[in-house]
mmCIF file of C-alpha atoms in Angstrom:
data_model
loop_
_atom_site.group_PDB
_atom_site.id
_atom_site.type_symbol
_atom_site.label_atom_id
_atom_site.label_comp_id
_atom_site.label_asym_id
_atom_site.label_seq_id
_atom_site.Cartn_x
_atom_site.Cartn_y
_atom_site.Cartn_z
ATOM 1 C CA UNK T 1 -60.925 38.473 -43.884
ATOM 2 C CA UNK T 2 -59.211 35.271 -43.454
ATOM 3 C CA UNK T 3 -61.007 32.463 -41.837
ATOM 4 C CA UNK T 4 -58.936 30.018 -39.879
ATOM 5 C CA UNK T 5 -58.891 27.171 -37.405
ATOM 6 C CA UNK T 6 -56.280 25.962 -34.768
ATOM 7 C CA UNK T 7 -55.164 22.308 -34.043
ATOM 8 C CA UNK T 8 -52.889 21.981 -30.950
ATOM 9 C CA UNK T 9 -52.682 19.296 -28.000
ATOM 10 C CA UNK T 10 -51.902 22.474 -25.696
ATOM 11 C CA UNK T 11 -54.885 24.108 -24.613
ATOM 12 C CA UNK T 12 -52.663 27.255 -23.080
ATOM 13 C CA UNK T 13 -51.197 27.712 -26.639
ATOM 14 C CA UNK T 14 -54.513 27.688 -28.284
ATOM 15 C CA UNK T 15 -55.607 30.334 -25.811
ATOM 16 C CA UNK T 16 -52.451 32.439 -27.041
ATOM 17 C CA UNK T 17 -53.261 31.976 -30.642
ATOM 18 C CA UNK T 18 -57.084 33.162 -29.623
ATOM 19 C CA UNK T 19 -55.941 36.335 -28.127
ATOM 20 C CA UNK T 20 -52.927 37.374 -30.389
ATOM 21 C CA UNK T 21 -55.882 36.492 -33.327
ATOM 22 C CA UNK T 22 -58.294 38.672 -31.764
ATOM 23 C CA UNK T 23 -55.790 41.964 -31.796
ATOM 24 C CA UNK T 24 -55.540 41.413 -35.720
ATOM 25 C CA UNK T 25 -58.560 42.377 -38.258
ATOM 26 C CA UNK T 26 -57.424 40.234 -40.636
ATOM 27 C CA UNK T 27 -57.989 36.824 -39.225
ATOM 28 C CA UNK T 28 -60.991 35.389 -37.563
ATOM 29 C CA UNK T 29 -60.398 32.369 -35.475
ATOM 30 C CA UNK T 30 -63.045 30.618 -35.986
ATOM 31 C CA UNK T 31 -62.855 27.473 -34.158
ATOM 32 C CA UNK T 32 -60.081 25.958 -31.798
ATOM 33 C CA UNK T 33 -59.224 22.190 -31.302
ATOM 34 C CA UNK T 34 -56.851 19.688 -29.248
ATOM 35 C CA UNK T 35 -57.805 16.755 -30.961
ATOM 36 C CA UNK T 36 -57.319 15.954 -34.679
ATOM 37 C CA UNK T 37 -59.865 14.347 -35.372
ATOM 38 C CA UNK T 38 -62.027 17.035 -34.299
ATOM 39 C CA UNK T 39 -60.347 19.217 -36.154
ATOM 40 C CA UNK T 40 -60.737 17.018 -39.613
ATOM 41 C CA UNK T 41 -64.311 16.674 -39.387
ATOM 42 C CA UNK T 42 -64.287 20.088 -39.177
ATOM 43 C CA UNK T 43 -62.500 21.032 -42.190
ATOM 44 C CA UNK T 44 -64.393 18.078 -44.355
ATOM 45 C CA UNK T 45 -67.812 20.472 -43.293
ATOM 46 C CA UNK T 46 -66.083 23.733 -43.055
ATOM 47 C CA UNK T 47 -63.477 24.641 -45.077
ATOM 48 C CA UNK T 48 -61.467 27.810 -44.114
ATOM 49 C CA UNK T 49 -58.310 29.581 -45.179
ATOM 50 C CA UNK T 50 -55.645 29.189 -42.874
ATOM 51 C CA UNK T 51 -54.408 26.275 -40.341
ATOM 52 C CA UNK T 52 -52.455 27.292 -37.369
ATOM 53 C CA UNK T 53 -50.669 23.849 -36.542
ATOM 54 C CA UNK T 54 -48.960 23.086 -33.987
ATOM 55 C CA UNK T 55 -46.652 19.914 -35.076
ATOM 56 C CA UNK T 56 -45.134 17.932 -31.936
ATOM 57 C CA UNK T 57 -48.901 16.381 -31.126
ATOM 58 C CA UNK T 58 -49.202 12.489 -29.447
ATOM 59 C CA UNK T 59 -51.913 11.178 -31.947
ATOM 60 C CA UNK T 60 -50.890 12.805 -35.036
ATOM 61 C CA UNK T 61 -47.862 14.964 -35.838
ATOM 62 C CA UNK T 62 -49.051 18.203 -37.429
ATOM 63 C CA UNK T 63 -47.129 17.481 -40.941
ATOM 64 C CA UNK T 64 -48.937 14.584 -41.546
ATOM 65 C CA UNK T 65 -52.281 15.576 -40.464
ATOM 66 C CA UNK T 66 -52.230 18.511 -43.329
ATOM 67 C CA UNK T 67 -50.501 16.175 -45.900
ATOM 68 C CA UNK T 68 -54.243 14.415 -45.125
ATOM 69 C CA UNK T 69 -56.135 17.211 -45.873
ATOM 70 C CA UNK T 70 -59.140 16.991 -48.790
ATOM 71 C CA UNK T 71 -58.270 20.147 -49.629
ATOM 72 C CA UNK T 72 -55.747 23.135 -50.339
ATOM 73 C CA UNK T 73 -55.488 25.348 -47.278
ATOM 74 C CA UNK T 74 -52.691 27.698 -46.249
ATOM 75 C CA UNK T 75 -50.738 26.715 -43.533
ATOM 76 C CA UNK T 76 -48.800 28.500 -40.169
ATOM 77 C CA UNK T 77 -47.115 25.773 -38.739
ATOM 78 C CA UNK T 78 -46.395 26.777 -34.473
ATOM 79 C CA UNK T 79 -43.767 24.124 -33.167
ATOM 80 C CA UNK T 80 -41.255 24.331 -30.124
ATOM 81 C CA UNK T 81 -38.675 22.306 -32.393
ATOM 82 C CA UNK T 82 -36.801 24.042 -35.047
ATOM 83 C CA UNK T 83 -36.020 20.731 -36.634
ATOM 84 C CA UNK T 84 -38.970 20.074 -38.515
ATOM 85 C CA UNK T 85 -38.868 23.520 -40.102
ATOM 86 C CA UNK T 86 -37.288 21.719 -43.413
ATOM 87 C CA UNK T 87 -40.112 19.747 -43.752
ATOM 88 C CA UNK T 88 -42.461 22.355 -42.786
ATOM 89 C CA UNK T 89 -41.173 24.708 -45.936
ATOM 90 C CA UNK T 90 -40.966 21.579 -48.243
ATOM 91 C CA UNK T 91 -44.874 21.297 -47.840
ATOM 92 C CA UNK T 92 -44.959 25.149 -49.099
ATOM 93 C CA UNK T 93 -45.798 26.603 -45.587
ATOM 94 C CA UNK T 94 -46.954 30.322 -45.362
ATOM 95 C CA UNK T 95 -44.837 30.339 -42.035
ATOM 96 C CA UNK T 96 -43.496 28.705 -39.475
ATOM 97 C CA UNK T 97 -43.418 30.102 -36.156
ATOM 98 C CA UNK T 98 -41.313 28.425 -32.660
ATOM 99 C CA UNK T 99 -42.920 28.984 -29.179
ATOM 100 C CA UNK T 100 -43.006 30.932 -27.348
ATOM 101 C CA UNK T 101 -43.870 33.409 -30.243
ATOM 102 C CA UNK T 102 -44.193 36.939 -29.742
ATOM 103 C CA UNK T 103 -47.282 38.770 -30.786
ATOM 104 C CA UNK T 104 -45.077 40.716 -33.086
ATOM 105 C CA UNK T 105 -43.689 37.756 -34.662
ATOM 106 C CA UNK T 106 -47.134 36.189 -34.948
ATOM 107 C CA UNK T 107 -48.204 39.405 -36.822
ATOM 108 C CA UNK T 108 -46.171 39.357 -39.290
ATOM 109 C CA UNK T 109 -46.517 35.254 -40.228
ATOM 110 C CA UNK T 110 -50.618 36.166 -40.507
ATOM 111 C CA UNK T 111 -50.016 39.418 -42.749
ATOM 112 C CA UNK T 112 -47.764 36.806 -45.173
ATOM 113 C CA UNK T 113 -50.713 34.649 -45.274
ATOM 114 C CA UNK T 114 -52.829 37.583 -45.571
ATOM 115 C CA UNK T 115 -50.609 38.681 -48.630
ATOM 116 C CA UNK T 116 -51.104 34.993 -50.207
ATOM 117 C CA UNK T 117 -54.707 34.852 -49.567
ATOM 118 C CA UNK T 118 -55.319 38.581 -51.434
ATOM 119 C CA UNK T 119 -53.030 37.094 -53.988
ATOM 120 C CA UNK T 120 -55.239 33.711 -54.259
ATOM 121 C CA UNK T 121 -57.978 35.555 -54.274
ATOM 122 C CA UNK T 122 -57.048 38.450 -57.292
ATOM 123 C CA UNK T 123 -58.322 39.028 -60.690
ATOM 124 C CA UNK T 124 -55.837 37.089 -62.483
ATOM 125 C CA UNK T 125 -56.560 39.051 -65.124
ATOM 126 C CA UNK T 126 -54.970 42.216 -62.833
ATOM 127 C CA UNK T 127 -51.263 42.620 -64.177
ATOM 128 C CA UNK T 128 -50.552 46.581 -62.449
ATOM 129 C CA UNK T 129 -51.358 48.609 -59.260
ATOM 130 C CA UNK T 130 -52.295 52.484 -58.929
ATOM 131 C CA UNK T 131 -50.537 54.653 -56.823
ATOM 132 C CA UNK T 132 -51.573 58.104 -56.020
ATOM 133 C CA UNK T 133 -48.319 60.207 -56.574
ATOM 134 C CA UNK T 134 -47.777 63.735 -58.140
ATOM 135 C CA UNK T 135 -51.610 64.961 -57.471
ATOM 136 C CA UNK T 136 -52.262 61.852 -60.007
ATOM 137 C CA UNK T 137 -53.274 58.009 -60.155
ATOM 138 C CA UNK T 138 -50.179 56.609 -61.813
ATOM 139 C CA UNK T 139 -50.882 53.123 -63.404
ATOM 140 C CA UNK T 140 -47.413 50.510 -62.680
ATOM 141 C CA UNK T 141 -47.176 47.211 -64.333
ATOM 142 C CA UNK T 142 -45.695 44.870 -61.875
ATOM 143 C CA UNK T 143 -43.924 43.664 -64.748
ATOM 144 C CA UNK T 144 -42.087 47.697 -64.863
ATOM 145 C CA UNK T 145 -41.274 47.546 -61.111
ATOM 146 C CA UNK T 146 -37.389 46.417 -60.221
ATOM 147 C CA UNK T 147 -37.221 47.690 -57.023
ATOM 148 C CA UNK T 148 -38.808 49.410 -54.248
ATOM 149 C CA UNK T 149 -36.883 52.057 -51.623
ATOM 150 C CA UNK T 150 -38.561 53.242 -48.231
ATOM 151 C CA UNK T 151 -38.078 56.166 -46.902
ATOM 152 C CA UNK T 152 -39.792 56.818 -42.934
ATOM 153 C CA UNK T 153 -43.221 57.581 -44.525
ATOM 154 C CA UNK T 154 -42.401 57.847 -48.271
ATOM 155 C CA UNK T 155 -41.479 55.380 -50.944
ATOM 156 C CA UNK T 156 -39.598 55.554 -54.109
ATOM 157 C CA UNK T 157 -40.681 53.112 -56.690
ATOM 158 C CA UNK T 158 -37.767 52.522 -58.952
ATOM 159 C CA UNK T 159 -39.115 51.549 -62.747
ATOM 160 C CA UNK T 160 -37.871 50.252 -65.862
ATOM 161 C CA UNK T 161 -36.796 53.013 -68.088
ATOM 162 C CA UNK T 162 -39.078 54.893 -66.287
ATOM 163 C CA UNK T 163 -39.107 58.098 -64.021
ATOM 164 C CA UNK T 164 -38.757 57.233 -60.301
ATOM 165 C CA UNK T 165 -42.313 57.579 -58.484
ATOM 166 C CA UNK T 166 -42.411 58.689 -55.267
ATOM 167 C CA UNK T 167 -45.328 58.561 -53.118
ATOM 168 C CA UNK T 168 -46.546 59.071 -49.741
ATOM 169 C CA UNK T 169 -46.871 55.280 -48.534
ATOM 170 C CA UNK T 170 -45.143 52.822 -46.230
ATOM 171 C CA UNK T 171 -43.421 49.590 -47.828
ATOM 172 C CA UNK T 172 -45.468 47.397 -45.718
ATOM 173 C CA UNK T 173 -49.128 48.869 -47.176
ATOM 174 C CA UNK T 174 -47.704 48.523 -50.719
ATOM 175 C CA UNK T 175 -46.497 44.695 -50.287
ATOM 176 C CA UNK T 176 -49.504 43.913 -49.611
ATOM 177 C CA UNK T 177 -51.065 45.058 -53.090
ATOM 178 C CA UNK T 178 -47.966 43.120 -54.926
ATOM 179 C CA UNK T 179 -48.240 39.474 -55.919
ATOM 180 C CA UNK T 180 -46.132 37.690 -53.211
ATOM 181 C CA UNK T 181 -44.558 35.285 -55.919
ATOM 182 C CA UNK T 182 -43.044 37.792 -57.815
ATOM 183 C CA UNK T 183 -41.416 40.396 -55.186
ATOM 184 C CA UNK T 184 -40.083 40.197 -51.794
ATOM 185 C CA UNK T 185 -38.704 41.843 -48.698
ATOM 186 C CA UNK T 186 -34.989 42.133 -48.555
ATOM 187 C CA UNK T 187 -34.422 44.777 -45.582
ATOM 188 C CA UNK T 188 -36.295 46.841 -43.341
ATOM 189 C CA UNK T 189 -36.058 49.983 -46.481
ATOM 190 C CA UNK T 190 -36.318 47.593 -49.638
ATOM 191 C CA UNK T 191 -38.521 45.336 -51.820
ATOM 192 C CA UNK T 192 -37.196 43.609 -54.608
ATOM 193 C CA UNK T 193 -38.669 41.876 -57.810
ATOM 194 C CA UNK T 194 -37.560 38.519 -57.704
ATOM 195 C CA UNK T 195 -37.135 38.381 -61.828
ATOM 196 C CA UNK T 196 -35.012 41.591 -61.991
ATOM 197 C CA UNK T 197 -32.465 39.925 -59.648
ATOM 198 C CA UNK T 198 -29.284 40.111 -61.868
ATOM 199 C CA UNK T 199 -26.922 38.773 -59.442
ATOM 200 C CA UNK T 200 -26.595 38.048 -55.322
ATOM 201 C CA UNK T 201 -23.235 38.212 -53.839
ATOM 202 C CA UNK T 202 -22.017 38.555 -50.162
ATOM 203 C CA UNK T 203 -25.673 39.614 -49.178
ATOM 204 C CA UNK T 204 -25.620 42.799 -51.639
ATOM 205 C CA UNK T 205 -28.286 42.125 -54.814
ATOM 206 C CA UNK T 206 -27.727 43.610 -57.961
ATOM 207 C CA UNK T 207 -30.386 45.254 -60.404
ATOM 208 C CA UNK T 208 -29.762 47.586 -62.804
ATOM 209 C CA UNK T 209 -26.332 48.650 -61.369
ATOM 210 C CA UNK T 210 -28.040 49.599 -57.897
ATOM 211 C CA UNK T 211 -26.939 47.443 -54.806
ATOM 212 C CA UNK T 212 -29.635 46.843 -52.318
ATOM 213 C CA UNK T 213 -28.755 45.038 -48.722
ATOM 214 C CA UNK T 214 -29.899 41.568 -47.937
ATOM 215 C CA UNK T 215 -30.672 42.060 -44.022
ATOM 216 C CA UNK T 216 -30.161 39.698 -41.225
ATOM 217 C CA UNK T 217 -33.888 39.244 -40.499
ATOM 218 C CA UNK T 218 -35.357 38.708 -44.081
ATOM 219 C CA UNK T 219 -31.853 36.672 -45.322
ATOM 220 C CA UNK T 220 -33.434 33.182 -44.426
ATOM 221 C CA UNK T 221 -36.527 33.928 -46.114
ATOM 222 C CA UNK T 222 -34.761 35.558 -49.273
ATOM 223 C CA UNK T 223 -32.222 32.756 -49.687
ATOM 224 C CA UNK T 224 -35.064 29.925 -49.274
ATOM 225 C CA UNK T 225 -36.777 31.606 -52.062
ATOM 226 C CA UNK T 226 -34.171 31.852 -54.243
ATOM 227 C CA UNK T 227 -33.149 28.409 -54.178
ATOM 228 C CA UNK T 228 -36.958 27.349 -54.867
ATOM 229 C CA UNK T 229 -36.794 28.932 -58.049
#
């Protein structure tokens, strides 16, 4: 489980982040702060996984409290102005989330830094997944995978040069077992591997002559990647 701390002037939003945290079994809240310095001493003692940060704060803004940090820790920046999202990606954010946030969109920034954290926290040495398909344990090399198709409760796995595997599983339980650096979600029915990309054009990516969609609510994500690499 993910242990995390949150840092923000509003003691309101702090009680939002408490609550939306407690619905989740992948995050433990473990401490909450409206002061900063608080909140460093803290992490100098106690290190933990995760900030929530809210950035717009009078002593401190939240960017340049975490560029102070000792240490590496995963970041969710909450902020009600979009304009320091830039900056907020150019420090390698896991998320960054504008109030008022929903509990659904809160969800879904924790289970990307859940996805990072499993990742951080992997056997490097771990190169392949099993899935349980066919009455079987099939072994998949990430490195095989170019593309992933859901379908309601069902998934097809699309390989290189291999047989399509299909098996009983939903998209989001199998992004969570791939490294998040090397695939990502393109649409509500589709994961892509980032290295198989063979072209983007007019939000349609080719690989392998298939054309998979580029939704409106993963685009942003998907094109900020892209231009990182």
């Amino acid at each position: 489980m993910i242990k995390a701390i949150a840092l923000d002037d509003e003691p309101l939003a702090l009680e939002v982040l408490q609550s939306f945290c407690n619905q989740l079994d992948m995050v433990e809240l473990e401490k909450t702060f409206t002061k900063s310095d608080d909140a460093f001493k803290y992490l100098k003692k106690y290190p933990v996984d995760l900030l929530f940060l809210d950035i717009n704060m009078p002593s401190i803004s939240g960017i340049d409290f975490y560029k102070k940090l000792p240490h590496k820790t995963m970041v969710i920046f909450t902020t009600a102005y979009s304009e320091y999202a830039v900056e907020g990606f150019t420090l390698s954010a896991t998320d960054y989330i504008l109030k008022p946030f929903t509990f659904s969109r809160f969800q879904q920034a924790v289970e990307k830094a859940h996805s990072q954290w499993k990742l951080q926290n992997q056997d490097p040495e771990q190169q392949y997944l099993f899935i349980r398909a066919d009455y079987s344990l099939i072994k998949i090399l990430f490195s095989d995978i170019l593309f992933i198709e859901g379908l309601d409760d069902y998934l097809k796995i699309h390989i290189q040069n291999q047989k399509t595997i299909v098996a009983r599983m939903t998209l989001k339980s199998l992004l969570e077992k791939l490294p998040q650096t090397e695939f990502i979600r393109v649409h509500r029915s589709f994961i892509v591997a980032i290295s198989k990309i063979e072209k983007v054009r007019n939000k349609i990516i080719y690989i392998n002559e298939e054309e998979i969609p580029v939704s409106a609510s993963y685009e942003t994500a998907f094109f900020e990647l892209l231009n990182q690499k």
